[in-house]
Coordinates of C-alpha atoms in Angstrom, one line a residue:
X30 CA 22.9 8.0 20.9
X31 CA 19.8 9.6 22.3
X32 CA 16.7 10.5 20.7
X33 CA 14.6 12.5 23.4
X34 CA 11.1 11.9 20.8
X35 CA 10.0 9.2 20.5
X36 CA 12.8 8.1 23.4
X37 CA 15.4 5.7 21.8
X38 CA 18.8 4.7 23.1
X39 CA 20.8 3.6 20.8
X40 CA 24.7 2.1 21.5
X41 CA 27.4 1.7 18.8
X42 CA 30.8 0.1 19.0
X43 CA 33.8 1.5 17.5
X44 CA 35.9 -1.1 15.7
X45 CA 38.5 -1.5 13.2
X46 CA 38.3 -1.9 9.8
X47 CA 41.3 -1.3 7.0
X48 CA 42.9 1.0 9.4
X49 CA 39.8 3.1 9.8
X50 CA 37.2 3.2 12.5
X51 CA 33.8 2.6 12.4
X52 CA 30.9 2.4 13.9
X53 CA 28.4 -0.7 14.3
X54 CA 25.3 -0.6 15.9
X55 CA 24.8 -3.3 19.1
X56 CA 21.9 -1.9 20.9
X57 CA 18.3 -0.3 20.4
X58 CA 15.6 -0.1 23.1
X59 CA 13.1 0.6 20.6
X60 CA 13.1 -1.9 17.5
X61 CA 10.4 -0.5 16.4
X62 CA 12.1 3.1 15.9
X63 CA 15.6 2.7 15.2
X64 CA 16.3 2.2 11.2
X65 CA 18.3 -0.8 11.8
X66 CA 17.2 -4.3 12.7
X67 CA 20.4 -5.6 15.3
X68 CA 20.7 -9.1 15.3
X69 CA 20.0 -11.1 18.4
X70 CA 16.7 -12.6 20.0
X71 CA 14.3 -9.4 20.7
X72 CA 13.5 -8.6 24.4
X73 CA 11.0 -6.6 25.7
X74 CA 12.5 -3.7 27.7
X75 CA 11.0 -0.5 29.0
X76 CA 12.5 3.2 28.1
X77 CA 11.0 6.4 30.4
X78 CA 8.0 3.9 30.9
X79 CA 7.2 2.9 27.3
X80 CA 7.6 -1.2 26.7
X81 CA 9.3 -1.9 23.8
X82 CA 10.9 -4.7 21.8
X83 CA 14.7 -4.2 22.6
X84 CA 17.7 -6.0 20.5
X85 CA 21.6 -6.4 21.2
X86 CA 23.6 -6.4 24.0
X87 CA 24.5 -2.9 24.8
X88 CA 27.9 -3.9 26.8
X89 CA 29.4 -5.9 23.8
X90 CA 33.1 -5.6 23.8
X91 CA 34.5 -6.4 20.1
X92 CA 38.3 -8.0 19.8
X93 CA 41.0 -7.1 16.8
X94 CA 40.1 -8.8 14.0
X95 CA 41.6 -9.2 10.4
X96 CA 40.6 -7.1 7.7
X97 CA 40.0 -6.9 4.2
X98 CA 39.9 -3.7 1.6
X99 CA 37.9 -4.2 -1.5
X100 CA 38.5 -1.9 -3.7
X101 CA 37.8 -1.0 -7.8
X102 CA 38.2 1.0 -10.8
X103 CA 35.1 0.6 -12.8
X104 CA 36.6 4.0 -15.3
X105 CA 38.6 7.2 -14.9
X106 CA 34.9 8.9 -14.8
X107 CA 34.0 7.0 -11.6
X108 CA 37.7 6.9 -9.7
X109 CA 38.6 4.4 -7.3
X110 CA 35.7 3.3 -5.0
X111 CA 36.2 1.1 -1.6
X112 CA 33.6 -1.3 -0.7
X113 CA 32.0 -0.6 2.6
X114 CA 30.4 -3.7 4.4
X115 CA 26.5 -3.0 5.6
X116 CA 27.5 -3.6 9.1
X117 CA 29.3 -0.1 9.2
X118 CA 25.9 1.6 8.0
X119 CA 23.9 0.0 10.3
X120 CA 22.2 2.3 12.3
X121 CA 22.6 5.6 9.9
X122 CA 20.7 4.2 6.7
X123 CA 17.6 2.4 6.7
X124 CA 18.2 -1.7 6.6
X125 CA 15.2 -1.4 4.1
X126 CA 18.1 0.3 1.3
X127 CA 20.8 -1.7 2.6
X128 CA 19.1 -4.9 1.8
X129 CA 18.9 -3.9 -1.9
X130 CA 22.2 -1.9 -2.6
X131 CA 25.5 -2.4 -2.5
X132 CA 27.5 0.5 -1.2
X133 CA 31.0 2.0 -2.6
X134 CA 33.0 5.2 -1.6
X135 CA 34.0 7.5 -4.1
X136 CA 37.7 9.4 -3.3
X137 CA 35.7 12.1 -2.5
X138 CA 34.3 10.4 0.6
X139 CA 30.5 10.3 -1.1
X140 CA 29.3 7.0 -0.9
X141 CA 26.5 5.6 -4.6
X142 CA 24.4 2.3 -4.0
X143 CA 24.1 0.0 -6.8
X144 CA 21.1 -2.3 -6.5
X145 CA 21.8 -6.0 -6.1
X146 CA 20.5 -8.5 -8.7
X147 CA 19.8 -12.0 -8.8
X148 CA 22.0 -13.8 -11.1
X149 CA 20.0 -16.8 -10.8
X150 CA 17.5 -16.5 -13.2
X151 CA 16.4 -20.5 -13.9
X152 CA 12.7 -21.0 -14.5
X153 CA 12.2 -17.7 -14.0
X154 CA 12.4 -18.1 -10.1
X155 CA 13.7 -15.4 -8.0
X156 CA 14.2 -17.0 -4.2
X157 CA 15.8 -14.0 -2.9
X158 CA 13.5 -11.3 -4.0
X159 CA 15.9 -9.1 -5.8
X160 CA 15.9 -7.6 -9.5
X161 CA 16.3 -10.0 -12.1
X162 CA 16.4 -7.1 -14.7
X163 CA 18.9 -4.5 -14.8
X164 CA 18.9 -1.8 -12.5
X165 CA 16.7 1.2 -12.4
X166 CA 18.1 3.5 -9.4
X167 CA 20.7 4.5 -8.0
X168 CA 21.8 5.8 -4.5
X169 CA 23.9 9.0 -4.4
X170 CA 24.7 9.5 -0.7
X171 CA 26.5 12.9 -0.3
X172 CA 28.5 13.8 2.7
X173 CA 28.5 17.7 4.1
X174 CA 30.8 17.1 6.4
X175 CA 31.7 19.9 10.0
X176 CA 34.2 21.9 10.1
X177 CA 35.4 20.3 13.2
X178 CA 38.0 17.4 12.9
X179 CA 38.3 14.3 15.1
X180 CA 41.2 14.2 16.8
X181 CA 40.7 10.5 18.8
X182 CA 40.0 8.3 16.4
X183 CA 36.6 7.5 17.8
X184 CA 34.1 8.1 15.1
X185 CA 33.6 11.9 16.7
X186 CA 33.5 13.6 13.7
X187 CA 30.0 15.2 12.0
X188 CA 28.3 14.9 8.9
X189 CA 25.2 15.5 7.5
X190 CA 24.3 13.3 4.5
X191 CA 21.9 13.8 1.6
X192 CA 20.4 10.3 0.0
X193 CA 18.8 10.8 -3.4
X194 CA 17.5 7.4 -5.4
X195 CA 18.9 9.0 -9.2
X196 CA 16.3 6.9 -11.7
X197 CA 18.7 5.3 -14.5
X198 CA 17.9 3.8 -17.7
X199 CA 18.3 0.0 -18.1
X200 CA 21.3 -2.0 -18.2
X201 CA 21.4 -4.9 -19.3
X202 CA 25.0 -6.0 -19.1
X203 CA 25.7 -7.4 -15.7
X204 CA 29.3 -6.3 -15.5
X205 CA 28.8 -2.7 -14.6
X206 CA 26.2 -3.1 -11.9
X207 CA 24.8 0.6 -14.0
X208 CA 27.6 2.8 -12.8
X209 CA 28.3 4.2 -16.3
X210 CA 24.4 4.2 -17.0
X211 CA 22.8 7.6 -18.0
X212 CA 20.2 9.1 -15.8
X213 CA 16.6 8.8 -16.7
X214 CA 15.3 12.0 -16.7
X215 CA 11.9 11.0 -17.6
X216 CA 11.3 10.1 -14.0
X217 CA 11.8 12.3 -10.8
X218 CA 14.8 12.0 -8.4
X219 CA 13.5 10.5 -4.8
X220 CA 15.1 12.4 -1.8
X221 CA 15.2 10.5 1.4
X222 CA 13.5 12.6 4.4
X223 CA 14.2 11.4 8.4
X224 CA 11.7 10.8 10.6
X225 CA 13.8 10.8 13.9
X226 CA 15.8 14.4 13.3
X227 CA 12.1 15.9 12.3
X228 CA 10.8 18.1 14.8
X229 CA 8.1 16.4 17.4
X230 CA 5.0 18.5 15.7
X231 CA 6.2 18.0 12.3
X232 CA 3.9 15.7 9.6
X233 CA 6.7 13.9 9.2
X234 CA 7.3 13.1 12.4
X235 CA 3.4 12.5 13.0
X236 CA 3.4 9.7 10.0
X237 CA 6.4 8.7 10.8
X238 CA 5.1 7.5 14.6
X239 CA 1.7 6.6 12.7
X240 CA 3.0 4.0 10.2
X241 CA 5.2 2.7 12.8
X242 CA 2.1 1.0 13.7
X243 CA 2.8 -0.9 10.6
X244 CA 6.3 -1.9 10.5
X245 CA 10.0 -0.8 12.3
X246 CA 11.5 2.5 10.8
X247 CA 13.7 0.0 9.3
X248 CA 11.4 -0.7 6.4
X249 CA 9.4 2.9 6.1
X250 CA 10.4 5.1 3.7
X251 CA 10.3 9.1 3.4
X252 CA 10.7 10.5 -0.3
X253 CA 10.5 14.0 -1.5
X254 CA 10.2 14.8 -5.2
X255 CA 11.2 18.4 -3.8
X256 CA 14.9 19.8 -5.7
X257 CA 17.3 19.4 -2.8
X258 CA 21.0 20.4 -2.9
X259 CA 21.8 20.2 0.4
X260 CA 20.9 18.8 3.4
X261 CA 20.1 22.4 5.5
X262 CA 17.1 22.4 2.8
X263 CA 15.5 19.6 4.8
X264 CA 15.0 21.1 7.7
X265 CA 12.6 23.4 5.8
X266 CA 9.7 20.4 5.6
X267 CA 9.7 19.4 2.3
X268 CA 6.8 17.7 0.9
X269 CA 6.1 13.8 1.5
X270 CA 5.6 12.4 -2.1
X271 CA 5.6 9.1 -1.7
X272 CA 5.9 6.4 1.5
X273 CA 7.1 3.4 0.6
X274 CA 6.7 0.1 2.8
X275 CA 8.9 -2.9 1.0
X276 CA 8.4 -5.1 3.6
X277 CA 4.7 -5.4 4.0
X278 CA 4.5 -4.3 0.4
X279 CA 2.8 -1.3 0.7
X280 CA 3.5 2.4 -0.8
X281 CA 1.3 5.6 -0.6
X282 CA 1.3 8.4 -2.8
X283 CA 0.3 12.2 -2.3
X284 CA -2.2 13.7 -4.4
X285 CA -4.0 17.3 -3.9
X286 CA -8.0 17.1 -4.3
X287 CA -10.3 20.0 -4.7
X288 CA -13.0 20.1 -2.2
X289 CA -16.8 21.3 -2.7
X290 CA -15.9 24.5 -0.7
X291 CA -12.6 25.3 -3.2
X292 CA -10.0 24.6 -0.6
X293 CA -7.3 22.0 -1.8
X294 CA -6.8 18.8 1.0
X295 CA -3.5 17.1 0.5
X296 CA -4.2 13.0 0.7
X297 CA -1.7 10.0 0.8
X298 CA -3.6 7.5 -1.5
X299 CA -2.9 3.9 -1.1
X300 CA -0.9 2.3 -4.4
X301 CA -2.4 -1.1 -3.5
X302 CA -5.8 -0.1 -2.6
X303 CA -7.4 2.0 -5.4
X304 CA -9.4 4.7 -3.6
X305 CA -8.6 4.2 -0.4
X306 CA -6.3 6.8 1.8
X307 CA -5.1 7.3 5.1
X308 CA -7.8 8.6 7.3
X309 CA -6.3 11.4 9.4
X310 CA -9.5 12.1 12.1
X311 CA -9.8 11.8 15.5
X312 CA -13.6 10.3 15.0
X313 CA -12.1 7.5 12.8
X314 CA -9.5 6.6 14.8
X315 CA -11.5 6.8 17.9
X316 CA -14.4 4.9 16.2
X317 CA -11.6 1.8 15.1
X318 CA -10.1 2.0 18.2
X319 CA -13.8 0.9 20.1
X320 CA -13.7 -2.2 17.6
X321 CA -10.3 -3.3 18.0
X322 CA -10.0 -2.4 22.0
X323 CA -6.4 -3.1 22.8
X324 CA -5.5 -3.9 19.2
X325 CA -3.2 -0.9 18.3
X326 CA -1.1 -1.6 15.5
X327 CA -3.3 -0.6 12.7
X328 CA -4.0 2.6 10.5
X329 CA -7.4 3.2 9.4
X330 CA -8.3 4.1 5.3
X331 CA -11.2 5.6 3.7
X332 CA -12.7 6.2 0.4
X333 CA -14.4 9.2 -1.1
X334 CA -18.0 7.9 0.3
X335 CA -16.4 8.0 3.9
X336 CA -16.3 4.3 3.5
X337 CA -13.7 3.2 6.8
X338 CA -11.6 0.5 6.6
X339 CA -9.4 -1.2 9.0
X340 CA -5.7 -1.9 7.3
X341 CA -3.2 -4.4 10.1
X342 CA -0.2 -5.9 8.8
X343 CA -0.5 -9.9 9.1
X344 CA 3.6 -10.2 9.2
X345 CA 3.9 -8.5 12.4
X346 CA 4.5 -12.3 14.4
X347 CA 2.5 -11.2 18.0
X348 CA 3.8 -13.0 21.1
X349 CA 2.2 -12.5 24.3
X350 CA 4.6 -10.8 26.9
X351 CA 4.8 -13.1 30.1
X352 CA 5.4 -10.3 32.7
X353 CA 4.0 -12.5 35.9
X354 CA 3.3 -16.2 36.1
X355 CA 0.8 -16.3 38.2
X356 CA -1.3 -14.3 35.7
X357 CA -2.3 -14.3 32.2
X358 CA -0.8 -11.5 30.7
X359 CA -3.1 -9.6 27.9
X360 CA -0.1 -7.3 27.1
X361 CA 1.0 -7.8 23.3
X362 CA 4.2 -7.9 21.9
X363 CA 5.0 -7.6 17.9
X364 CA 7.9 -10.2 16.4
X365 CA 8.2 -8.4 12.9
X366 CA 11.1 -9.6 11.6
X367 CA 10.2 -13.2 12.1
X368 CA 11.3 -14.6 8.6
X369 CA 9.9 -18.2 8.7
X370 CA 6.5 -16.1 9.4
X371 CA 6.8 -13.8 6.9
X372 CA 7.7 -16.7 4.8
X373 CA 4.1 -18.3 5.3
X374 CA 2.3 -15.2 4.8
X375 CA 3.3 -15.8 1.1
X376 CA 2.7 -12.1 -1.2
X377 CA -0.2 -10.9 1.0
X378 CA 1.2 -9.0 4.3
X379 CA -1.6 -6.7 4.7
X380 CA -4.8 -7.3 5.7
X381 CA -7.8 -5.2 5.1
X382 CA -11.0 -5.3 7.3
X383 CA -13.9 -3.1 6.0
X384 CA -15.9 -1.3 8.7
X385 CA -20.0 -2.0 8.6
X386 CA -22.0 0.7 7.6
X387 CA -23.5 0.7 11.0
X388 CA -20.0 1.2 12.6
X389 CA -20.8 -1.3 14.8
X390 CA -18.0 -4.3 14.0
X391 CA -15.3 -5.1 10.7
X392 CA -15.9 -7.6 8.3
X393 CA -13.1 -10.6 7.6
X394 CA -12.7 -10.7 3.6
X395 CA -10.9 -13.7 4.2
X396 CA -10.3 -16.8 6.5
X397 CA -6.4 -15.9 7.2
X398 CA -7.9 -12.4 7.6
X399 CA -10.6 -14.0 10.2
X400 CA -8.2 -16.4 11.8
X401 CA -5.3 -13.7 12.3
X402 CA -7.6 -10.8 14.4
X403 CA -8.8 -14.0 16.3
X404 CA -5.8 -14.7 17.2
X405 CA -5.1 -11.0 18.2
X406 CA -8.6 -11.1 19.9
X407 CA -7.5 -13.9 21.9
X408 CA -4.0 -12.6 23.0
X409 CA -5.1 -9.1 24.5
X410 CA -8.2 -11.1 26.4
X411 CA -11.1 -9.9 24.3
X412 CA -12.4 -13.4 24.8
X413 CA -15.8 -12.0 24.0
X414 CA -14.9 -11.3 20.4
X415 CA -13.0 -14.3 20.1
X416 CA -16.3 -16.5 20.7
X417 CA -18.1 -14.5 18.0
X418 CA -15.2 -14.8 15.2
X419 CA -15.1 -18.5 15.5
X420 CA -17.3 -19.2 12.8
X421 CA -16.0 -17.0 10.8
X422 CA -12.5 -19.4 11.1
X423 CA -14.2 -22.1 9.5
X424 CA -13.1 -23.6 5.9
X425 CA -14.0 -26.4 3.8
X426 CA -10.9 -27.0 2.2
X427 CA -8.5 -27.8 5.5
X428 CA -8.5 -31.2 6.3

């Protein structure tokens, strides 16, 4: 698979499972924009001149293996449903949804996502990070599938799918996983939007490449609040109500204000950060980019007082890329899905820097705050800021 903006290449494998095939995702040249994390030790790798972080190996052969069919009838409402492993949705959902649902197939050929939940409740712990609660959404995934049939065998056949998350009320009986629950109607159905079939000058696709900056389309979220029956309607760029972020724990909202002159300005506020919202100019961008030089992974926020604030997530692991050992390369490279990394960082992933009033250089609320832009400082050669954040690095309290 090719996407011609931004320029991905993406390669699948077509193996058998139950006496179906499927597809599994081996390849991406771009980690950073393909929805799927593959497995392997990232490589940097360059696609029509862009360096990326590439994963897989795209001339993997796969051998006949057993397979297994799991398959239940939760009630004569529901029908028969066939579990279907993540591995065969890799690449076509977001690993953000597949690492907190479990996905069946309906008779019909629609596929519903129950969210996972931690059994293991002792002490009130919850190691994995999943719901100890009952569930509050479900996934309805609904195939509109071509007219045209496959007549290989080789996964040619189209489909266009539409992924609402359905609110529910609470379950708490842990048999059912909330597939008989009732629909909560007192909160609104989420509609899943794509960043990589939106068209190049879309705002979807412009936030989309923006909050890349943050994390891999993997773990960024699209949701319209929009009614949506099919997915033709999509094309029709439906509103962005909400981005969601799980990984680096961030979400963003979109809320209408009235300006002094009567015209309405739509804004995506920050959940986390009251007041603050993404900063959409070309002076504050510019100005941020002066302070960070070649720093780029970063969106900048403001206030209502045009307060600018510097927001870079701290789980993004950044390597050096070693391109020629006889020099010291300043190129960076971002590690994102590091886990013993993200482990460390503990519930902060996000770190704010407020820019002076003067506009003249950020302030470090923090010593891992101060400590981690060093370290970025250092990396991409701005030795000069490095000396100057030195003190800043200091603390009392290591030993």
């Amino acid at each position: 698979v090719v996407w011609q903006y931004p320029p991905v290449i993406e390669v699948y494998n077509v193996r058998e499972h139950g006496r179906r095939h499927f597809r599994t995702l081996e390849y991406t040249s771009n980690m950073s924009l393909c929805v799927h994390e593959v497995t392997g030790e990232p490589y940097p790798d360059r696609v029509n001149g862009i360096l990326a972080m590439s994963a897989g190996i795209p001339m993997t052969t796969c051998t006949h293996l057993p397979s297994l069919i799991i398959s239940r009838a939760l009630s004569s409402e529901i029908g028969v449903q066939i579990h279907i492993p993540e591995r065969f949705l890799a690449g076509v959902l977001p690993m953000a949804l597949m690492e907190n649902y479990v996905f069946w197939q309906s008779e019909d050929d629609n596929l519903i996502g129950y969210e996972k939940r931690n059994h293991d409740t002792e002490n009130g712990s919850d190691d994995e990070g999943l719901p100890t609660s009952g569930p509050t959404n479900r996934l309805n995934i609904t195939l509109v599938k071509d007219k045209g049939d496959d007549k290989v065998g080789f996964c040619n056949s189209k489909a266009s799918a539409l992924i609402q998350r359905v609110p529910i009320l609470d379950v708490i009986e842990a048999d059912d996983e909330g597939a008989n629950a009732p629909v909560d109607k007192q909160r609104p159905v989420h509609t899943l939007l794509n960043i990589m079939t939106a068209h190049p000058t879309s705002l979807l696709k412009r936030l989309g490449m923006l909050l890349s900056r943050l994390d891999n389309l993997s773990n960024v979220l699209f949701w319209t609040t929009q009614k949506i029956k099919s997915p033709k309607e999509l094309a029709g760029n439906p509103s962005i109500d909400r981005i969601e972020l799980p990984r680096v724990k961030l979400s963003f909202r979109a809320q209408r204000v009235e300006m002094v002159g009567g015209q309405t300005e739509h804004r995506l506020y920050s959940n986390d950060h009251d007041g603050l919202y993404i900063a959409t100019s070309t002076e504050a961008r510019t100005l941020t980019e002066e302070l960070l030089g070649s720093i780029a992974h970063f969106i900048v926020l403001q206030n209502a007082q045009n307060d600018l604030f510097v927001l870079i997530p701290g789980c993004a692991l950044p390597r050096r890329l070693h391109m020629d050992g006889s020099h010291l390369s300043v190129q960076i490279i971002l590690d994102r899905r590091n886990s013993e990394w993200i482990t460390n960082l503990g519930d902060i992933r996000c770190y704010l820097y407020p820019v002076h009033n003067c506009r003249a250089f950020l302030t470090t609320p923090s010593l891992a705050s101060s400590m981690y832009l060093m370290v970025l400082y250092f990396i991409t050669g701005s030795y000069k800021e490095v000396f100057k954040m030195v003190e800043s690095c200091v603390s009392e309290e290591l030993t």
